mmCIF file of C-alpha atoms and ligand atoms in Angstrom:
data_model
loop_
_atom_site.group_PDB
_atom_site.id
_atom_site.type_symbol
_atom_site.label_atom_id
_atom_site.label_comp_id
_atom_site.label_asym_id
_atom_site.label_seq_id
_atom_site.Cartn_x
_atom_site.Cartn_y
_atom_site.Cartn_z
ATOM 1 C CA UNK A 322 -0.030 0.004 -0.038
ATOM 2 C CA UNK A 323 1.317 3.457 -0.848
ATOM 3 C CA UNK A 324 0.218 7.055 -1.288
ATOM 4 C CA UNK A 325 1.193 9.257 -4.200
ATOM 5 C CA UNK A 326 -0.449 12.636 -4.701
ATOM 6 C CA UNK A 327 -4.176 12.153 -4.372
ATOM 7 C CA UNK A 328 -4.145 8.386 -4.955
ATOM 8 C CA UNK A 329 -3.914 5.511 -2.427
ATOM 9 C CA UNK A 330 -2.440 2.476 -4.231
ATOM 10 C CA UNK A 331 -3.085 -1.156 -3.248
ATOM 11 C CA UNK A 332 -0.772 -3.719 -4.871
ATOM 12 C CA UNK A 333 -1.296 -7.496 -4.627
ATOM 13 C CA UNK A 334 -2.960 -9.200 -1.668
ATOM 14 C CA UNK A 335 -4.960 -12.273 -0.826
ATOM 15 C CA UNK A 336 -8.563 -13.016 -1.771
ATOM 16 C CA UNK A 337 -8.880 -16.648 -0.519
ATOM 17 C CA UNK A 338 -7.869 -18.142 2.863
ATOM 18 C CA UNK A 339 -9.128 -21.701 2.950
ATOM 19 C CA UNK A 340 -7.200 -23.792 5.509
ATOM 20 C CA UNK A 341 -3.665 -24.040 4.172
ATOM 21 C CA UNK A 342 -4.610 -22.692 0.787
ATOM 22 C CA UNK A 343 -3.952 -18.990 0.192
ATOM 23 C CA UNK A 344 -3.793 -17.211 -3.131
ATOM 24 C CA UNK A 345 -1.753 -14.115 -4.061
ATOM 25 C CA UNK A 346 -3.078 -11.692 -6.651
ATOM 26 C CA UNK A 347 -1.198 -9.286 -8.958
ATOM 27 C CA UNK A 348 -3.893 -6.654 -9.091
ATOM 28 C CA UNK A 349 -3.019 -2.995 -8.489
ATOM 29 C CA UNK A 350 -5.911 -0.589 -7.820
ATOM 30 C CA UNK A 351 -6.088 3.032 -6.683
ATOM 31 C CA UNK A 352 -8.496 4.994 -4.608
ATOM 32 C CA UNK A 353 -8.847 8.603 -5.616
ATOM 33 C CA UNK A 354 -9.219 10.703 -2.434
ATOM 34 C CA UNK A 355 -10.644 13.667 -4.487
ATOM 35 C CA UNK A 356 -13.398 11.743 -6.335
ATOM 36 C CA UNK A 357 -13.670 9.264 -3.441
ATOM 37 C CA UNK A 358 -13.856 6.466 -6.030
ATOM 38 C CA UNK A 359 -11.762 3.450 -6.934
ATOM 39 C CA UNK A 360 -10.170 3.844 -10.289
ATOM 40 C CA UNK A 361 -8.400 1.607 -12.813
ATOM 41 C CA UNK A 362 -4.761 2.225 -13.662
ATOM 42 C CA UNK A 363 -3.190 2.365 -17.085
ATOM 43 C CA UNK A 364 -2.323 -1.143 -18.285
ATOM 44 C CA UNK A 365 1.461 -0.862 -17.557
ATOM 45 C CA UNK A 366 0.649 -0.244 -13.874
ATOM 46 C CA UNK A 367 -2.469 -2.404 -13.458
ATOM 47 C CA UNK A 368 -0.590 -5.563 -12.264
ATOM 48 C CA UNK A 369 2.610 -6.350 -10.438
ATOM 49 C CA UNK A 370 4.711 -8.949 -12.369
ATOM 50 C CA UNK A 371 4.322 -11.593 -9.546
ATOM 51 C CA UNK A 372 1.474 -12.247 -7.072
ATOM 52 C CA UNK A 373 2.127 -11.596 -3.438
ATOM 53 C CA UNK A 374 0.416 -11.160 -0.124
ATOM 54 C CA UNK A 375 1.535 -10.482 3.431
ATOM 55 C CA UNK A 376 4.113 -8.156 1.824
ATOM 56 C CA UNK A 377 5.125 -11.090 -0.396
ATOM 57 C CA UNK A 378 4.855 -14.048 1.973
ATOM 58 C CA UNK A 379 6.740 -16.286 -0.459
ATOM 59 C CA UNK A 380 8.112 -13.768 -2.874
ATOM 60 C CA UNK A 381 11.470 -12.063 -2.841
ATOM 61 C CA UNK A 382 10.923 -9.261 -5.278
ATOM 62 C CA UNK A 383 10.611 -5.507 -5.226
ATOM 63 C CA UNK A 384 8.506 -3.849 -7.913
ATOM 64 C CA UNK A 385 8.466 -0.164 -8.859
ATOM 65 C CA UNK A 386 5.219 0.948 -10.436
ATOM 66 C CA UNK A 387 5.698 1.953 -14.070
ATOM 67 C CA UNK A 388 9.260 0.688 -14.066
ATOM 68 C CA UNK A 389 9.954 -2.422 -16.143
ATOM 69 C CA UNK A 390 11.017 -5.712 -14.404
ATOM 70 C CA UNK A 391 11.403 -6.854 -10.874
ATOM 71 C CA UNK A 392 14.458 -6.675 -8.548
ATOM 72 C CA UNK A 393 15.215 -9.638 -6.396
ATOM 73 C CA UNK A 394 15.746 -9.082 -2.708
ATOM 74 C CA UNK A 395 18.755 -10.980 -1.333
ATOM 75 C CA UNK A 396 16.498 -13.068 0.933
ATOM 76 C CA UNK A 397 12.914 -14.036 -0.177
ATOM 77 C CA UNK A 398 10.606 -13.660 2.924
ATOM 78 C CA UNK A 399 7.097 -12.602 3.784
ATOM 79 C CA UNK A 400 5.396 -10.924 6.747
ATOM 80 C CA UNK A 401 8.390 -8.631 7.028
ATOM 81 C CA UNK A 402 8.566 -5.089 8.387
ATOM 82 C CA UNK A 403 9.671 -2.370 5.986
ATOM 83 C CA UNK A 404 10.103 1.393 6.019
ATOM 84 C CA UNK A 405 11.731 4.178 4.100
ATOM 85 C CA UNK A 406 14.451 6.269 5.760
ATOM 86 C CA UNK A 407 16.447 8.735 3.724
ATOM 87 C CA UNK A 408 16.872 7.382 0.196
ATOM 88 C CA UNK A 409 16.657 3.733 1.274
ATOM 89 C CA UNK A 410 14.042 1.066 1.846
ATOM 90 C CA UNK A 411 14.831 -0.986 4.993
ATOM 91 C CA UNK A 412 13.417 -4.467 5.525
ATOM 92 C CA UNK A 413 13.474 -6.461 8.804
ATOM 93 C CA UNK A 414 12.824 -10.119 9.580
ATOM 94 C CA UNK A 415 9.839 -12.024 8.171
ATOM 95 C CA UNK A 416 8.546 -15.596 7.924
ATOM 96 C CA UNK A 417 8.547 -18.761 5.856
ATOM 97 C CA UNK A 418 12.246 -19.440 6.581
ATOM 98 C CA UNK A 419 12.896 -23.118 5.635
ATOM 99 C CA UNK A 420 16.343 -23.087 7.299
ATOM 100 C CA UNK A 421 15.214 -22.563 10.910
ATOM 101 C CA UNK A 422 12.974 -24.533 13.289
ATOM 102 C CA UNK A 423 11.025 -21.343 14.102
ATOM 103 C CA UNK A 424 10.416 -20.422 10.439
ATOM 104 C CA UNK A 425 11.261 -16.737 11.030
ATOM 105 C CA UNK A 426 14.083 -14.544 9.700
ATOM 106 C CA UNK A 427 16.587 -12.196 11.372
ATOM 107 C CA UNK A 428 17.680 -10.580 8.068
ATOM 108 C CA UNK A 429 18.015 -6.912 7.602
ATOM 109 C CA UNK A 430 18.449 -5.654 4.056
ATOM 110 C CA UNK A 431 18.281 -2.218 2.476
ATOM 111 C CA UNK A 432 17.528 -1.073 -1.066
ATOM 112 C CA UNK A 433 19.145 2.166 -2.180
ATOM 113 C CA UNK A 434 16.800 4.116 -4.483
ATOM 114 C CA UNK A 435 19.773 5.935 -6.075
ATOM 115 C CA UNK A 436 22.127 3.047 -6.811
ATOM 116 C CA UNK A 437 19.219 0.518 -7.278
ATOM 117 C CA UNK A 438 21.234 -2.024 -5.233
ATOM 118 C CA UNK A 439 20.524 -4.076 -2.101
ATOM 119 C CA UNK A 440 22.832 -4.162 0.879
ATOM 120 C CA UNK A 441 22.860 -6.844 3.585
ATOM 121 C CA UNK A 442 23.011 -5.316 7.074
ATOM 122 C CA UNK A 443 23.636 -6.603 10.631
ATOM 123 C CA UNK A 444 21.150 -9.309 11.719
ATOM 124 C CA UNK A 445 18.351 -8.561 14.151
ATOM 125 C CA UNK A 446 19.007 -9.691 17.769
ATOM 126 C CA UNK A 447 15.619 -11.458 17.944
ATOM 127 C CA UNK A 448 14.391 -13.140 14.651
ATOM 128 C CA UNK A 449 10.654 -12.462 14.140
ATOM 129 C CA UNK A 450 7.875 -11.590 11.751
ATOM 130 C CA UNK A 451 4.615 -9.572 11.629
ATOM 131 C CA UNK A 452 6.243 -6.538 13.308
ATOM 132 C CA UNK A 453 6.252 -2.997 12.027
ATOM 133 C CA UNK A 454 9.003 -0.418 11.410
ATOM 134 C CA UNK A 455 8.622 3.308 12.029
ATOM 135 C CA UNK A 456 11.155 6.139 11.486
ATOM 136 C CA UNK A 457 11.753 8.988 13.870
ATOM 137 C CA UNK A 458 14.748 11.162 12.887
ATOM 138 C CA UNK A 459 17.683 8.861 12.074
ATOM 139 C CA UNK A 460 16.286 5.897 14.028
ATOM 140 C CA UNK A 461 14.033 3.019 12.968
ATOM 141 C CA UNK A 462 11.969 1.433 15.796
ATOM 142 C CA UNK A 463 10.783 -2.192 15.417
ATOM 143 C CA UNK A 464 8.522 -3.197 18.297
ATOM 144 C CA UNK A 465 7.459 -6.801 19.096
ATOM 145 C CA UNK A 466 6.523 -9.455 16.585
ATOM 146 C CA UNK A 467 5.862 -13.222 16.353
ATOM 147 C CA UNK A 468 8.647 -15.660 17.304
ATOM 148 C CA UNK A 469 7.580 -18.442 14.995
ATOM 149 C CA UNK A 470 5.955 -18.616 11.601
ATOM 150 C CA UNK A 471 2.102 -18.495 11.710
ATOM 151 C CA UNK A 472 0.612 -21.922 12.118
ATOM 152 C CA UNK A 473 3.885 -23.468 13.239
ATOM 153 C CA UNK A 474 4.398 -25.149 16.624
ATOM 154 C CA UNK A 475 7.944 -24.939 17.931
ATOM 155 C CA UNK A 476 9.143 -27.362 20.624
ATOM 156 C CA UNK A 477 11.841 -25.944 22.973
ATOM 157 C CA UNK A 478 13.095 -28.241 25.833
ATOM 158 C CA UNK A 479 10.044 -30.488 25.322
ATOM 159 C CA UNK A 480 7.547 -27.559 25.668
ATOM 160 C CA UNK A 481 5.523 -26.688 22.552
ATOM 161 C CA UNK A 482 5.200 -22.966 21.706
ATOM 162 C CA UNK A 483 2.500 -21.718 19.416
ATOM 163 C CA UNK A 484 1.765 -18.058 18.535
ATOM 164 C CA UNK A 485 4.613 -16.985 20.872
ATOM 165 C CA UNK A 486 5.262 -13.255 20.739
ATOM 166 C CA UNK A 487 8.002 -10.985 22.013
ATOM 167 C CA UNK A 488 8.104 -7.588 23.692
ATOM 168 C CA UNK A 489 11.644 -7.165 22.319
ATOM 169 C CA UNK A 490 12.122 -3.643 20.887
ATOM 170 C CA UNK A 491 14.837 -2.802 18.320
ATOM 171 C CA UNK A 492 16.213 0.641 17.700
ATOM 172 C CA UNK A 493 18.152 0.722 14.490
ATOM 173 C CA UNK A 494 20.282 3.822 13.671
ATOM 174 C CA UNK A 495 20.522 4.801 10.006
HETATM 175 C C1 LIG B 790 -9.009 12.073 -9.190
HETATM 176 O O1 LIG B 790 -10.379 12.418 -9.353
HETATM 177 C C2 LIG B 790 -10.517 13.756 -9.774
HETATM 178 C C3 LIG B 790 -12.035 14.090 -9.700
HETATM 179 O O2 LIG B 790 -12.800 13.145 -10.517
HETATM 180 C C4 LIG B 790 -9.943 13.893 -11.161
HETATM 181 O O3 LIG B 790 -10.082 15.207 -11.653
HETATM 182 C C5 LIG B 790 -8.437 13.532 -11.147
HETATM 183 O O4 LIG B 790 -7.882 13.547 -12.365
HETATM 184 C C6 LIG B 790 -8.244 12.155 -10.503
HETATM 185 N N1 LIG B 790 -6.856 11.923 -10.293
HETATM 186 C C7 LIG B 790 -6.111 11.039 -10.961
HETATM 187 C C8 LIG B 790 -4.644 10.968 -10.584
HETATM 188 O O5 LIG B 790 -6.549 10.332 -11.794
HETATM 189 C C1 LIG B 791 8.183 -17.950 24.112
HETATM 190 O O1 LIG B 791 8.092 -16.843 24.943
HETATM 191 C C2 LIG B 791 8.691 -16.973 26.188
HETATM 192 C C3 LIG B 791 8.404 -15.727 27.024
HETATM 193 O O2 LIG B 791 8.683 -14.564 26.296
HETATM 194 C C4 LIG B 791 10.196 -17.192 25.971
HETATM 195 O O3 LIG B 791 10.860 -17.384 27.217
HETATM 196 C C5 LIG B 791 10.376 -18.438 25.142
HETATM 197 O O4 LIG B 791 11.731 -18.657 24.846
HETATM 198 C C6 LIG B 791 9.632 -18.335 23.810
HETATM 199 N N1 LIG B 791 9.700 -19.566 23.057
HETATM 200 C C7 LIG B 791 10.001 -19.619 21.775
HETATM 201 C C8 LIG B 791 9.978 -20.986 21.087
HETATM 202 O O5 LIG B 791 10.323 -18.652 21.135
#
């Protein structure tokens, strides 16, 4: 979701959640805050090249509206937190990590809008997903999050954990 001038853009998303089945659509639509109506976009901007939901639960791509092609993120992940600080897009954590028992990521990666390149940054102290990232001055705050992938039970010392959350709070200086 993004705002540009008088339009609020919605890109991708999910229309079906049926047990384990979830879809991911490519549709981009815009709400015009002046006319207070939804409107169609020109064909070149009406779809993202790949479906995604939960900020790309299983995708690892970044799309720029009206710019050809897709740019791969270093680490494909979904349910991540992202924000823009300065001339960079910062991304934190996420889920659907096949390499860990918890299914969550601790990755921090930034996309530079000028160089069009991704940089891999220092890992998060507590891997998690479903958090949010907000910028105040030169700091990015990332409060809380889920400690294991949604729907996943994690057994630690014989005790099963499900929907375990954290009150851990990251302050990331840019
Ligand atoms: C938004 O709606 C207004 C009123 O109908 C229209 O004049 C304007 O061109 C629309 N904006 C865009 C970006 O299409
Ligand atoms: C679940 O949360 C508790 C309390 O915050 C923590 O001690 C425990 O390590 C967590 N378990 C997992 C699997 O993350």
